[in-house]
Coordinates of C-alpha atoms in Angstrom, one line a residue:
Chain A
M1 CA 26.3 136.1 84.1
N2 CA 23.6 134.3 85.9
D3 CA 23.9 130.6 87.2
E4 CA 21.7 129.3 84.1
T5 CA 24.3 131.0 81.4
K6 CA 27.1 129.5 83.2
K7 CA 25.9 126.4 83.3
D8 CA 25.0 126.4 79.6
S9 CA 28.5 127.8 78.4
D10 CA 30.3 125.0 81.2
L11 CA 28.3 122.7 79.1
A12 CA 29.4 123.9 75.6
D13 CA 32.9 123.7 76.7
L14 CA 32.6 120.4 78.1
Q15 CA 31.1 119.4 74.5
T16 CA 33.9 121.0 72.5
A17 CA 36.8 119.5 74.6
A18 CA 35.1 116.1 74.3
T19 CA 35.1 116.4 70.6
A20 CA 38.0 117.8 70.3
V21 CA 39.9 115.0 72.6
G22 CA 37.6 112.7 71.4
V23 CA 38.3 112.9 67.5
T24 CA 42.3 112.9 68.3
I25 CA 41.6 109.4 70.1
V26 CA 39.7 108.0 67.5
V27 CA 42.0 109.3 64.4
F28 CA 45.0 108.4 66.5
F29 CA 44.4 104.8 67.6
V30 CA 42.5 104.1 64.2
V31 CA 45.8 105.0 62.4
Y32 CA 48.0 103.3 64.9
W33 CA 45.6 100.1 64.5
A34 CA 45.9 100.3 60.7
A35 CA 49.6 100.7 60.9
Q36 CA 50.0 97.2 63.1
I37 CA 47.4 95.5 61.1
Q38 CA 49.3 96.5 57.8
S39 CA 52.9 95.7 59.0
T40 CA 51.7 92.2 60.4
Y41 CA 49.7 91.4 56.8
E42 CA 53.6 92.4 55.0
L43 CA 55.2 90.3 57.4
L44 CA 53.0 87.3 56.9
A45 CA 52.8 88.0 52.9
M46 CA 56.8 87.8 52.6
A47 CA 56.8 84.8 55.0
Y48 CA 54.2 82.8 52.8
G49 CA 54.9 84.7 49.9
W50 CA 51.1 85.4 49.7
Chain B
M1 CA 26.8 151.2 74.6
S2 CA 26.0 147.7 75.5
T3 CA 27.8 146.5 72.3
S4 CA 31.1 148.0 73.4
T5 CA 30.7 146.4 76.8
A6 CA 30.1 142.9 75.5
M7 CA 33.2 143.5 73.3
S8 CA 35.1 144.5 76.3
T9 CA 34.8 141.6 78.2
S10 CA 34.8 139.2 75.4
P11 CA 38.2 137.6 76.0
A12 CA 37.8 136.8 79.7
L13 CA 34.6 135.5 78.7
T14 CA 36.1 133.0 75.7
W15 CA 38.9 131.9 78.2
G16 CA 36.4 131.4 81.1
S17 CA 33.9 129.7 79.0
Y18 CA 36.5 127.5 77.2
R19 CA 38.9 126.9 79.7
R20 CA 38.4 123.3 79.5
T21 CA 38.4 123.0 75.8
I22 CA 41.5 125.2 75.5
T23 CA 43.4 123.5 78.5
S24 CA 42.8 120.1 76.7
V25 CA 43.6 121.0 73.2
A26 CA 47.0 122.4 74.8
L27 CA 47.5 119.0 76.6
V28 CA 46.9 117.2 73.4
L29 CA 49.2 119.5 71.3
I30 CA 52.2 119.3 73.8
V31 CA 51.9 115.3 74.0
L32 CA 51.6 114.9 70.1
V33 CA 54.7 117.3 69.7
F34 CA 56.7 115.6 72.6
A35 CA 55.9 112.3 71.1
F36 CA 57.0 113.0 67.8
S37 CA 60.2 115.6 68.6
S38 CA 63.7 115.1 69.7
A39 CA 62.2 115.8 73.3
R40 CA 60.8 112.2 73.6
R41 CA 64.2 111.2 72.9
V42 CA 66.0 113.1 75.7
V43 CA 63.6 112.3 78.5
W44 CA 63.8 108.5 77.3
V45 CA 67.5 108.6 78.2
D46 CA 67.2 110.2 81.4
L47 CA 64.3 108.1 82.4
Y48 CA 67.0 104.7 82.0
E49 CA 68.2 105.4 85.9
F50 CA 64.8 105.3 87.1
F51 CA 64.2 101.8 85.4
L52 CA 67.4 100.6 86.7
W53 CA 66.3 101.9 90.0
M54 CA 62.9 100.0 89.6
E55 CA 64.7 96.8 89.4
T56 CA 66.3 97.1 92.7
T57 CA 63.0 97.9 94.7
W58 CA 61.1 95.3 96.5
F59 CA 59.0 94.4 93.6
G60 CA 61.6 94.4 91.1
V61 CA 63.7 91.8 93.2
I62 CA 60.6 89.7 93.9
G63 CA 59.3 90.0 90.2
K64 CA 62.6 88.9 88.8
T65 CA 64.0 86.0 91.2
W66 CA 60.4 84.3 92.2
G67 CA 58.8 83.5 88.9
A68 CA 55.7 82.2 90.3
A69 CA 55.0 84.9 92.1
F70 CA 55.2 87.0 89.0
A71 CA 52.9 84.6 87.1
V72 CA 50.1 84.9 90.1
V73 CA 50.3 88.7 89.5
E74 CA 49.9 88.3 86.1
A75 CA 47.2 86.6 86.6
F76 CA 45.3 88.7 88.6
H77 CA 46.4 91.7 85.9
L78 CA 44.3 89.6 83.7
L79 CA 41.6 89.4 85.7
A80 CA 41.2 92.8 86.6
M81 CA 41.7 93.7 83.3
A82 CA 38.4 91.5 82.5
L83 CA 36.3 93.4 84.9
L84 CA 37.5 97.0 83.8
G85 CA 36.6 95.7 80.0
G86 CA 33.2 94.5 81.4
A87 CA 32.7 98.1 82.9
V88 CA 33.8 99.8 79.9
F89 CA 31.6 97.4 77.7
V90 CA 28.5 97.9 79.8
A91 CA 29.1 101.8 79.9
D92 CA 29.7 102.4 76.4
F93 CA 27.4 100.0 74.9
R94 CA 24.8 102.0 76.8
L95 CA 25.7 105.1 75.3
L96 CA 25.8 103.5 72.1
G97 CA 22.2 102.8 72.7
W98 CA 23.2 98.8 72.2
S99 CA 22.5 97.8 75.8
F100 CA 19.6 98.6 78.6
P101 CA 18.1 101.0 76.6
D102 CA 15.1 101.1 79.3
V103 CA 17.5 101.6 81.9
P104 CA 18.3 105.3 82.6
A105 CA 22.1 106.0 81.0
Q106 CA 23.2 107.9 84.6
D107 CA 22.2 104.8 86.5
V108 CA 24.3 102.2 84.2
L109 CA 27.1 104.9 84.1
D110 CA 27.3 105.5 87.6
K111 CA 27.2 101.7 88.9
A112 CA 29.8 100.7 85.9
H113 CA 32.3 103.8 86.9
K114 CA 32.4 102.3 90.4
V115 CA 33.8 98.9 88.9
F116 CA 35.7 100.4 86.6
V117 CA 37.8 102.5 89.5
V118 CA 38.0 99.0 91.3
G119 CA 39.4 97.5 88.1
L120 CA 41.5 100.3 87.5
I121 CA 43.2 100.2 91.1
V122 CA 43.7 96.3 90.6
V123 CA 45.0 96.8 87.0
L124 CA 47.5 99.7 88.2
S125 CA 49.2 98.0 91.3
T126 CA 49.5 94.8 89.7
G127 CA 50.8 96.2 86.7
I128 CA 53.5 98.6 88.6
F129 CA 54.6 95.6 90.3
M130 CA 55.1 93.4 86.9
A131 CA 56.9 96.8 85.4
C132 CA 59.5 96.7 88.5
G133 CA 60.4 92.9 87.6
V134 CA 60.8 93.5 83.9
A135 CA 61.8 97.4 84.1
G136 CA 65.2 96.8 82.2
K137 CA 63.4 95.2 79.3
I138 CA 60.3 96.7 78.8
Y139 CA 62.4 100.0 78.5
W140 CA 63.6 99.3 75.6
L141 CA 60.1 98.5 73.9
P142 CA 57.9 100.8 71.6
V143 CA 54.9 98.6 72.4
F144 CA 55.3 99.5 76.4
W145 CA 55.4 103.3 75.6
Y146 CA 52.6 103.0 73.3
K147 CA 50.7 101.6 76.2
M148 CA 51.7 104.1 78.8
L149 CA 50.3 106.7 76.1
A150 CA 47.1 104.9 75.4
L151 CA 46.8 104.4 79.4
M152 CA 47.5 108.0 80.3
T153 CA 45.4 109.1 77.5
G154 CA 42.7 106.8 78.7
I155 CA 42.7 107.8 82.5
L156 CA 42.9 111.6 81.8
F157 CA 39.8 111.4 79.3
V158 CA 37.9 109.2 81.7
F159 CA 38.3 111.6 84.6
F160 CA 38.6 115.0 82.9
I161 CA 36.4 114.7 80.0
K162 CA 34.1 111.6 80.0
R163 CA 32.9 111.7 83.7
P164 CA 32.4 115.6 84.1
L165 CA 30.4 115.4 80.7
L166 CA 28.5 112.5 81.2
N167 CA 27.4 113.9 84.9
R168 CA 25.4 116.3 83.0
D169 CA 21.7 115.9 81.7
L170 CA 22.4 113.5 78.7
D171 CA 19.6 115.0 76.9
E172 CA 21.3 118.2 76.8
I173 CA 24.3 116.8 74.9
K174 CA 24.5 116.3 71.2
P175 CA 24.2 112.6 70.5
W176 CA 26.9 112.0 68.4
V177 CA 29.3 114.0 71.2
V178 CA 27.8 110.9 73.2
K179 CA 28.3 108.2 70.8
L180 CA 32.1 109.8 69.8
V181 CA 33.2 109.7 73.9
A182 CA 31.9 106.1 74.0
V183 CA 34.1 105.0 70.7
A184 CA 37.0 107.0 71.9
S185 CA 36.8 105.0 75.0
L186 CA 36.4 101.5 73.8
L187 CA 39.1 102.1 71.5
V188 CA 41.5 103.6 74.2
W189 CA 41.1 100.8 76.8
I190 CA 41.2 97.9 74.2
T191 CA 44.6 99.5 72.8
V192 CA 45.6 100.0 76.6
A193 CA 45.1 95.9 76.7
A194 CA 46.2 94.8 73.6
T195 CA 49.4 96.8 73.8
G196 CA 50.0 95.0 77.5
R197 CA 49.4 91.6 76.0
W198 CA 52.2 92.7 73.1
I199 CA 54.8 93.7 75.8
G200 CA 55.0 89.9 76.8
F201 CA 55.7 88.9 73.0
A202 CA 57.7 91.5 72.1
G203 CA 60.3 91.1 75.1
S204 CA 60.8 87.0 74.3
Chain C
M1 CA 44.5 57.1 78.4
N2 CA 47.7 59.0 78.3
E3 CA 48.9 57.1 75.5
L4 CA 45.9 57.6 73.4
L5 CA 46.0 61.4 74.4
Y6 CA 49.7 61.8 73.4
N7 CA 49.4 59.7 70.2
F8 CA 46.2 62.2 69.0
A9 CA 48.6 65.1 70.0
V10 CA 51.5 63.6 68.1
W11 CA 49.2 63.6 65.0
L12 CA 47.7 66.6 65.4
D13 CA 51.4 68.2 65.5
S14 CA 52.2 66.4 62.0
H15 CA 50.1 68.3 60.2
E16 CA 51.3 71.3 58.4
L17 CA 49.0 73.9 59.2
S18 CA 49.7 73.5 63.1
T19 CA 53.5 73.6 62.3
M20 CA 53.0 76.8 60.7
L21 CA 50.7 78.5 63.0
H22 CA 53.2 77.5 65.9
E23 CA 56.2 79.0 64.1
S24 CA 54.5 82.3 62.9
Y25 CA 55.0 84.7 65.4
Y26 CA 52.9 87.0 64.2
M27 CA 50.0 84.6 63.4
Y28 CA 50.2 82.6 66.8
N29 CA 50.4 86.1 68.7
W30 CA 47.6 87.5 66.9
V31 CA 45.7 84.4 67.7
E32 CA 46.8 84.5 71.2
S33 CA 46.0 88.3 72.1
T34 CA 42.8 87.7 70.7
H35 CA 42.3 84.7 72.8
V36 CA 43.5 86.8 75.9
L37 CA 41.8 90.6 75.2
T38 CA 38.3 88.7 74.4
L39 CA 38.8 88.1 78.3
M40 CA 37.4 91.5 78.5
L41 CA 34.1 90.8 76.9
C42 CA 33.4 87.2 78.0
L43 CA 34.8 87.7 81.3
G44 CA 33.9 91.0 82.0
M45 CA 30.2 90.4 81.1
L46 CA 30.6 87.3 83.4
F47 CA 32.0 89.3 86.4
L48 CA 29.4 91.8 86.1
I49 CA 26.6 89.3 86.2
D50 CA 28.1 87.5 89.3
L51 CA 28.8 90.7 91.3
R52 CA 25.2 91.9 90.7
M53 CA 23.9 88.5 92.1
M54 CA 26.1 88.7 95.4
G55 CA 24.9 92.3 95.4
L56 CA 28.1 94.0 94.7
A57 CA 27.2 95.8 91.2
F58 CA 24.5 97.5 89.6
P59 CA 22.0 97.1 92.3
N60 CA 19.0 99.1 90.5
I61 CA 19.1 97.0 87.8
P62 CA 16.7 94.1 87.9
A63 CA 19.1 91.0 88.3
N64 CA 17.2 88.8 85.9
S65 CA 16.9 91.3 83.1
F66 CA 20.7 92.3 83.8
A67 CA 21.8 88.6 83.6
N68 CA 20.0 88.0 80.3
R69 CA 21.1 91.2 78.5
L70 CA 24.7 90.7 79.4
N71 CA 24.7 86.9 78.4
I72 CA 24.7 87.8 74.8
P73 CA 28.0 89.6 74.5
M74 CA 29.4 87.4 76.8
L75 CA 28.4 84.2 75.0
I76 CA 29.8 86.0 72.0
G77 CA 32.9 86.5 73.8
F78 CA 33.1 83.1 74.9
S79 CA 32.5 81.5 71.1
V80 CA 35.5 83.6 70.3
M81 CA 37.4 82.1 73.3
V82 CA 36.7 78.6 72.4
F83 CA 37.5 79.2 68.7
T84 CA 40.6 80.8 69.2
G85 CA 41.4 78.4 72.1
L86 CA 41.0 75.5 69.8
W87 CA 43.6 76.9 67.5
L88 CA 46.1 77.6 70.2
F89 CA 45.7 74.0 71.0
Y90 CA 46.1 72.9 67.5
A91 CA 49.2 75.1 67.6
V92 CA 51.0 73.5 70.5
P93 CA 48.9 69.9 70.8
V94 CA 52.0 67.9 72.6
R95 CA 53.1 70.2 75.1
S96 CA 49.4 71.6 75.9
T97 CA 48.4 68.0 76.4
Q98 CA 51.2 67.1 78.8
S99 CA 50.4 70.3 80.7
V100 CA 49.3 70.2 84.4
W101 CA 47.7 73.3 84.4
F102 CA 45.9 72.8 80.9
R103 CA 44.6 69.4 82.5
V104 CA 43.3 71.4 85.4
K105 CA 42.0 74.3 83.1
F106 CA 40.1 71.5 81.0
F107 CA 38.4 70.0 84.4
L108 CA 37.4 73.4 85.8
L109 CA 35.6 74.3 82.4
I110 CA 33.7 71.2 82.8
A111 CA 32.7 72.2 86.6
A112 CA 32.1 75.9 85.2
A113 CA 29.8 74.5 82.9
I114 CA 27.7 72.3 85.1
N115 CA 27.4 75.2 87.5
A116 CA 26.2 77.8 84.7
F117 CA 23.8 75.1 83.9
L118 CA 22.5 75.1 87.5
F119 CA 22.7 78.8 87.8
H120 CA 20.7 79.4 84.8
K121 CA 17.8 76.7 85.9
N122 CA 17.8 78.2 89.6
M123 CA 17.7 81.5 88.3
I124 CA 14.6 80.8 86.2
N125 CA 13.0 78.6 88.7
A126 CA 13.2 81.4 91.5
S127 CA 10.1 82.4 92.3
G128 CA 8.8 86.0 93.5
S129 CA 10.2 89.6 93.1
W130 CA 13.8 88.8 93.9
A131 CA 15.3 90.2 90.6
T132 CA 14.7 93.7 92.2
D133 CA 16.2 92.8 95.2
I134 CA 19.8 94.0 95.9
K135 CA 21.0 90.2 96.6
A136 CA 19.9 87.2 94.8
P137 CA 18.2 84.3 96.7
K138 CA 21.2 82.0 98.6
I139 CA 21.2 79.6 96.0
I140 CA 21.9 82.1 93.1
R141 CA 24.5 84.0 95.2
I142 CA 26.5 80.5 95.7
G143 CA 26.2 79.8 92.0
A144 CA 27.3 83.4 91.4
S145 CA 30.6 83.2 93.9
L146 CA 31.0 79.5 92.5
S147 CA 31.2 80.8 88.8
L148 CA 33.6 83.8 90.0
L149 CA 36.2 81.2 91.7
F150 CA 35.9 78.9 88.7
W151 CA 36.7 81.7 86.4
M152 CA 39.3 83.1 88.3
A153 CA 41.2 79.3 88.7
I154 CA 40.8 79.2 84.8
V155 CA 42.1 82.6 83.9
I156 CA 45.3 81.5 86.5
C157 CA 45.7 78.2 85.0
G158 CA 45.3 79.5 81.4
R159 CA 48.3 81.8 82.4
F160 CA 50.3 79.3 83.9
I161 CA 50.3 76.8 81.0
A162 CA 52.7 79.4 79.3
Y163 CA 55.2 78.8 82.1
D164 CA 57.8 75.3 81.9
W165 CA 57.7 74.8 85.3
F166 CA 56.0 70.9 85.2
D167 CA 56.9 70.1 81.5
C168 CA 57.5 66.6 80.7
E169 CA 60.9 67.7 78.9
Y170 CA 62.4 69.2 82.2
T171 CA 61.4 67.2 85.1
E172 CA 62.0 63.9 86.7
P173 CA 59.7 61.1 86.7
G174 CA 57.6 61.4 90.0
L175 CA 54.1 63.4 90.6
S176 CA 54.3 66.0 88.4
Q177 CA 55.3 63.6 85.3
F178 CA 52.5 61.3 86.4
L179 CA 49.9 64.1 86.8
S180 CA 51.0 65.4 83.3
G181 CA 50.6 62.2 81.8
C182 CA 54.1 62.0 80.4
I183 CA 55.3 58.7 78.5
D184 CA 58.1 56.9 79.0
G185 CA 60.5 57.5 76.4
Q186 CA 58.7 59.7 74.2
T187 CA 60.7 61.8 72.1
L188 CA 58.3 64.7 71.2
F189 CA 56.9 67.3 73.6

């Protein structure tokens, strides 16, 4: 494998890794925040009878 | 003949060319399995001794007995958080194309990273001090562990994915991957800060 | 003056909404968290601008365009902080009015505002090609350092408001009560 091909495959590797981890992070923390907001809303609704 | 050569080298080629992907996906899976299985509980129970020990260190003793010192460190923790946040926002906004479109992205990213590292060092050192002072309390708070999870994710993400990726020629990277990295980074660091704030409320 | 402030605070305190906000664990904490977390946007941008002027960050971006660009997110953050800050004051009016730290913070905010105004004026008036220099002219650097100091002090005071070291309720008559503006025989804290 020459240097050029290696560089390209490194970049492909980095991009795939970034996509996989990036998507996991976004999904995990969006779910986390949605759950937090939902539970706060429910508690407030219970407290004030909305 | 050439086909068979390519086939015989392909497993090594796949591993070699996707080493970072395979390592990161494996790590993510390990963390997720750990977080949602009973393994977490076992480790958590074992860590209790360590948290008790933290309170007996100098940091722990000062943090527990001298309220003013704790408060000052806390204020500097917040100031460093602001600095770190500034660096994250500037870099990620540049990646999203919202700021400095006329300045080469690499320039903005490199300089922002320097500020980020300074902020991170101060945040970590003040954070460790504070954690020692309230170790016996935070041990019991789920939000503290979520914060540690987010913090570890953030640090690993920045140093093993974001920096190596963005060190490359940005034009060669797919634009949506760049944007995804920016959104993930913003989300992680905002979560680290927010869960940190919640530790204070959850303990009172 | 202290009496007037106290009476105003007591009046705010009598509002139902103030009590509701104060007593709602979740609502109060969300407002408080937003206030604190916006530091990352508002002060984050401000610190970077100040550090740029002092030649400590982003030396390759022209200083004036750096400041003008980051001003926008900074002001957005600042508006959020003022808005949430007013809510926090409204939730705990009496104790805040009589907090030494709150009072110091208030004057520091005024000082920071004057400094920001002068800083901006000096930046516009600065002549020549200073913007591409690593360090801004001395007068701007002084403004930047003052801004850093003022805002650091503001954050420290803000954090200290949460501590009850000098509360009227727990102190004896003396200097701290004088500075806090405690009223003789007050029953509401």
